[in-house]
């Protein structure tokens, strides 16, 4: 089992216990023919990126949550490299980004590969760790920019995650099955809005912004980021569009205030705040050929 799976299972006991839901409807992708899907991806390809991300992510609403649904199609993780019928919190964001950034369907695989991997599409080179790999690699590639301080101003605080050889000796870290030479070590810094300050700034965060959830730093955990989704502003309220495992078990638009209140109740691994990232259009060459960058990573889900 991947580190992602270990973390998700450890958090399952803290998931929201919602009442039994009615049968889940199909998502907006399933009913489309291949031709309709291709036309949708190509339609208004030069629209503002935030608008594109909202449209593509909306098609995923009601998509069932399946833990770690994507892989390399072979080897350590033989799951398919792309699918639209199941997501978890990370693959929902990754696939939405690839679909939104693409000017046409043929560009989607290369974009998704660039987002998910440091350089080559192998398990060892996948962006498994958010602080050490997924975020910094995609920032370096020009696909993301940290906008936490832009919206939280002086309420922003710097936080760190330190990975040591000792971290990689824990059961959850070893579950990732990375060879020693591919185990990142060092201290990684991020900006964070403390949990009790998030709602004060939420209404000023544009729709389409990526919100990541951060927990307290535990030395034997290889990450402190355990969830992510898209901010959605509608009806004068702020929502988080995300793939939620517990209670919902699908992609939903959840009132952000409700989401944060639930997260504030977690006591086994305390949630400390959130960070915000804005997606950016990559250079034109990105769609056709990934460029080298170092690293590999995974996330769990609240």
JSON list of C-alpha atoms in Angstrom, two decimals, residues 4 53 57 60 87-101 112 115-116 130 134 144 208-212 227-230 240-243 251 279:
[
{"chain": "A", "resi": 4, "resn": "UNK", "atom": "CA", "xyz": [-1.25, 7.83, 0.52]},
{"chain": "A", "resi": 53, "resn": "UNK", "atom": "CA", "xyz": [-10.93, 24.83, -14.09]},
{"chain": "A", "resi": 57, "resn": "UNK", "atom": "CA", "xyz": [-14.07, 20.31, -12.17]},
{"chain": "A", "resi": 60, "resn": "UNK", "atom": "CA", "xyz": [-16.47, 15.63, -11.82]},
{"chain": "A", "resi": 87, "resn": "UNK", "atom": "CA", "xyz": [-10.89, 10.05, -8.30]},
{"chain": "A", "resi": 88, "resn": "UNK", "atom": "CA", "xyz": [-9.38, 10.81, -4.94]},
{"chain": "A", "resi": 89, "resn": "UNK", "atom": "CA", "xyz": [-8.58, 14.30, -3.67]},
{"chain": "A", "resi": 90, "resn": "UNK", "atom": "CA", "xyz": [-5.24, 14.57, -5.48]},
{"chain": "A", "resi": 91, "resn": "UNK", "atom": "CA", "xyz": [-6.12, 12.94, -8.80]},
{"chain": "A", "resi": 92, "resn": "UNK", "atom": "CA", "xyz": [-9.29, 15.06, -8.96]},
{"chain": "A", "resi": 93, "resn": "UNK", "atom": "CA", "xyz": [-7.13, 18.20, -8.85]},
{"chain": "A", "resi": 94, "resn": "UNK", "atom": "CA", "xyz": [-4.47, 16.78, -11.18]},
{"chain": "A", "resi": 95, "resn": "UNK", "atom": "CA", "xyz": [-6.92, 15.68, -13.87]},
{"chain": "A", "resi": 96, "resn": "UNK", "atom": "CA", "xyz": [-8.88, 18.93, -13.62]},
{"chain": "A", "resi": 97, "resn": "UNK", "atom": "CA", "xyz": [-5.66, 20.88, -14.10]},
{"chain": "A", "resi": 98, "resn": "UNK", "atom": "CA", "xyz": [-4.65, 18.81, -17.14]},
{"chain": "A", "resi": 99, "resn": "UNK", "atom": "CA", "xyz": [-8.09, 19.12, -18.73]},
{"chain": "A", "resi": 100, "resn": "UNK", "atom": "CA", "xyz": [-8.34, 22.84, -18.00]},
{"chain": "A", "resi": 101, "resn": "UNK", "atom": "CA", "xyz": [-4.85, 23.65, -19.29]},
{"chain": "A", "resi": 112, "resn": "UNK", "atom": "CA", "xyz": [-1.15, 15.20, -16.65]},
{"chain": "A", "resi": 115, "resn": "UNK", "atom": "CA", "xyz": [1.83, 17.53, -13.19]},
{"chain": "A", "resi": 116, "resn": "UNK", "atom": "CA", "xyz": [2.11, 14.06, -11.62]},
{"chain": "A", "resi": 130, "resn": "UNK", "atom": "CA", "xyz": [3.29, 17.46, -1.38]},
{"chain": "A", "resi": 134, "resn": "UNK", "atom": "CA", "xyz": [4.30, 18.00, -5.85]},
{"chain": "A", "resi": 144, "resn": "UNK", "atom": "CA", "xyz": [1.44, 26.87, -9.81]},
{"chain": "A", "resi": 208, "resn": "UNK", "atom": "CA", "xyz": [-10.54, 28.03, -9.06]},
{"chain": "A", "resi": 209, "resn": "UNK", "atom": "CA", "xyz": [-7.85, 28.64, -6.43]},
{"chain": "A", "resi": 210, "resn": "UNK", "atom": "CA", "xyz": [-6.37, 25.40, -5.06]},
{"chain": "A", "resi": 211, "resn": "UNK", "atom": "CA", "xyz": [-6.72, 25.05, -1.29]},
{"chain": "A", "resi": 212, "resn": "UNK", "atom": "CA", "xyz": [-4.50, 22.54, 0.55]},
{"chain": "A", "resi": 227, "resn": "UNK", "atom": "CA", "xyz": [-6.17, 17.10, 1.44]},
{"chain": "A", "resi": 228, "resn": "UNK", "atom": "CA", "xyz": [-6.80, 19.58, -1.37]},
{"chain": "A", "resi": 229, "resn": "UNK", "atom": "CA", "xyz": [-9.55, 20.91, -3.59]},
{"chain": "A", "resi": 230, "resn": "UNK", "atom": "CA", "xyz": [-10.78, 24.01, -5.44]},
{"chain": "A", "resi": 240, "resn": "UNK", "atom": "CA", "xyz": [-14.65, 23.66, -1.34]},
{"chain": "A", "resi": 241, "resn": "UNK", "atom": "CA", "xyz": [-15.05, 21.46, -4.41]},
{"chain": "A", "resi": 242, "resn": "UNK", "atom": "CA", "xyz": [-13.23, 18.29, -3.46]},
{"chain": "A", "resi": 243, "resn": "UNK", "atom": "CA", "xyz": [-13.21, 14.50, -3.56]},
{"chain": "A", "resi": 251, "resn": "UNK", "atom": "CA", "xyz": [-16.79, 14.79, -5.41]},
{"chain": "A", "resi": 279, "resn": "UNK", "atom": "CA", "xyz": [-2.77, 27.53, -11.42]}
]
